[in-house]
Short mmCIF file of C-alpha atoms in Angstrom, two decimals:
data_model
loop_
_atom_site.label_atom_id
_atom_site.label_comp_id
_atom_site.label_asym_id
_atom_site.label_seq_id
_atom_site.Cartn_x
_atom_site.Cartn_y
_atom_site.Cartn_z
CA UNK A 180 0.00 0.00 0.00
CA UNK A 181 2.78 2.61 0.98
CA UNK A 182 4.66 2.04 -2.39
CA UNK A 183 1.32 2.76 -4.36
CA UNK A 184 0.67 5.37 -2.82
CA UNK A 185 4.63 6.88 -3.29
CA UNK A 186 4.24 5.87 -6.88
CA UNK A 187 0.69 7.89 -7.03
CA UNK A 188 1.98 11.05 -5.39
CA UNK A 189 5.54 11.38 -7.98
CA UNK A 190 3.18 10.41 -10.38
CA UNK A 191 1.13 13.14 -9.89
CA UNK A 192 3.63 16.02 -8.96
CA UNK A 193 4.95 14.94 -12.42
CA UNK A 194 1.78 15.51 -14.53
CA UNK A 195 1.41 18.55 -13.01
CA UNK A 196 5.11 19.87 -14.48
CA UNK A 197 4.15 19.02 -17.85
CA UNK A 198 1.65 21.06 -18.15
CA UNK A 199 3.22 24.64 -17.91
CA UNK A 200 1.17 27.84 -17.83
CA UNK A 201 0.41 28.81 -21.45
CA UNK A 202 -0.09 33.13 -21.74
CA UNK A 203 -2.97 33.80 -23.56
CA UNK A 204 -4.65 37.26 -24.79
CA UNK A 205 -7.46 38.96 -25.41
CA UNK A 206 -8.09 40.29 -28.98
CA UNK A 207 -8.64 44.27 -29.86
CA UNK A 208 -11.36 45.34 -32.26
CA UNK A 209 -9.05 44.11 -35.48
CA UNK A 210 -9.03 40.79 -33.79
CA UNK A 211 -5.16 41.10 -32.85
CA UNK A 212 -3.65 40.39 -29.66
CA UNK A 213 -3.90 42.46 -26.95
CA UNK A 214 -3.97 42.10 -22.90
CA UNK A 215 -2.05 39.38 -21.54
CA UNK A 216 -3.52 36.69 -19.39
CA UNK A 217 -2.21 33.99 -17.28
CA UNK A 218 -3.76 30.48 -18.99
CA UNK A 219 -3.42 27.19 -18.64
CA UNK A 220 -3.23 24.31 -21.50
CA UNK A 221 -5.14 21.91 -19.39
CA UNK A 222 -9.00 21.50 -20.71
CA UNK A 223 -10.87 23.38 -18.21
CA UNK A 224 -13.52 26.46 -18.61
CA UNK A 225 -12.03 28.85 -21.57
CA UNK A 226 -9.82 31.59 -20.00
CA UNK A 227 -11.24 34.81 -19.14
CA UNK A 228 -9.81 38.11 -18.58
CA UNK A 229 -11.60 38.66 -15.42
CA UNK A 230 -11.62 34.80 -14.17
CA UNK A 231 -15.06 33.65 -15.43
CA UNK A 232 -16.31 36.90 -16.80
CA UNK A 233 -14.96 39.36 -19.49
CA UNK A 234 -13.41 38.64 -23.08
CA UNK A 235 -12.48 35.34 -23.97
CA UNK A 236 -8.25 34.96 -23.90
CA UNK A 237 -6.52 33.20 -26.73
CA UNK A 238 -2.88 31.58 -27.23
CA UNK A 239 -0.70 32.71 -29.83
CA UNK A 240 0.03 29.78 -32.70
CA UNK A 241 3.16 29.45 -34.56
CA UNK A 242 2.32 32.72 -36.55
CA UNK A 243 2.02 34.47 -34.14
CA UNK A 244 -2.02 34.80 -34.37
CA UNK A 245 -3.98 35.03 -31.16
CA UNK A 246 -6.55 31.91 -32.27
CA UNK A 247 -5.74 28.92 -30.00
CA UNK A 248 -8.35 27.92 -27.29
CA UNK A 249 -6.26 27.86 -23.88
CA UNK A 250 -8.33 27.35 -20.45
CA UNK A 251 -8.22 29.06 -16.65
CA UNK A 252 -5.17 27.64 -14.28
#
């Protein structure tokens, strides 16, 4: 029981690394990046400027476009 549950908890604190914060931003009326916001890349609710109000934030793709769905940390 006490190595399953050591294997569990570095199992765990290891997911959790992998998944870095991901900056997202809000877009400005010609749809181009604009406010930073702190994100997340794990599927959650979308990310918010205001937490779970205000404009919806996007991550930047290779192109530098603000058009990937990130979610809140």
């Amino acid at each position: 029981m006490g190595i399953s549950g050591a294997f569990l908890t570095t199992s765990m604190q290891s997911d959790s690394k992998s998944n870095a914060p991901k900056l997202g931003y809000t877009l400005n009326g010609q749809g181009a990046c604009n406010v930073q916001v702190n994100c997340s890349d794990i599927p959650n609710q979308v990310c918010r400027l205001n937490g779970a109000t205000g404009p919806q934030a996007f991550a930047k793709n290779a192109q530098g476009n603000c058009n990937e769905i990130v979610y809140r940390p």
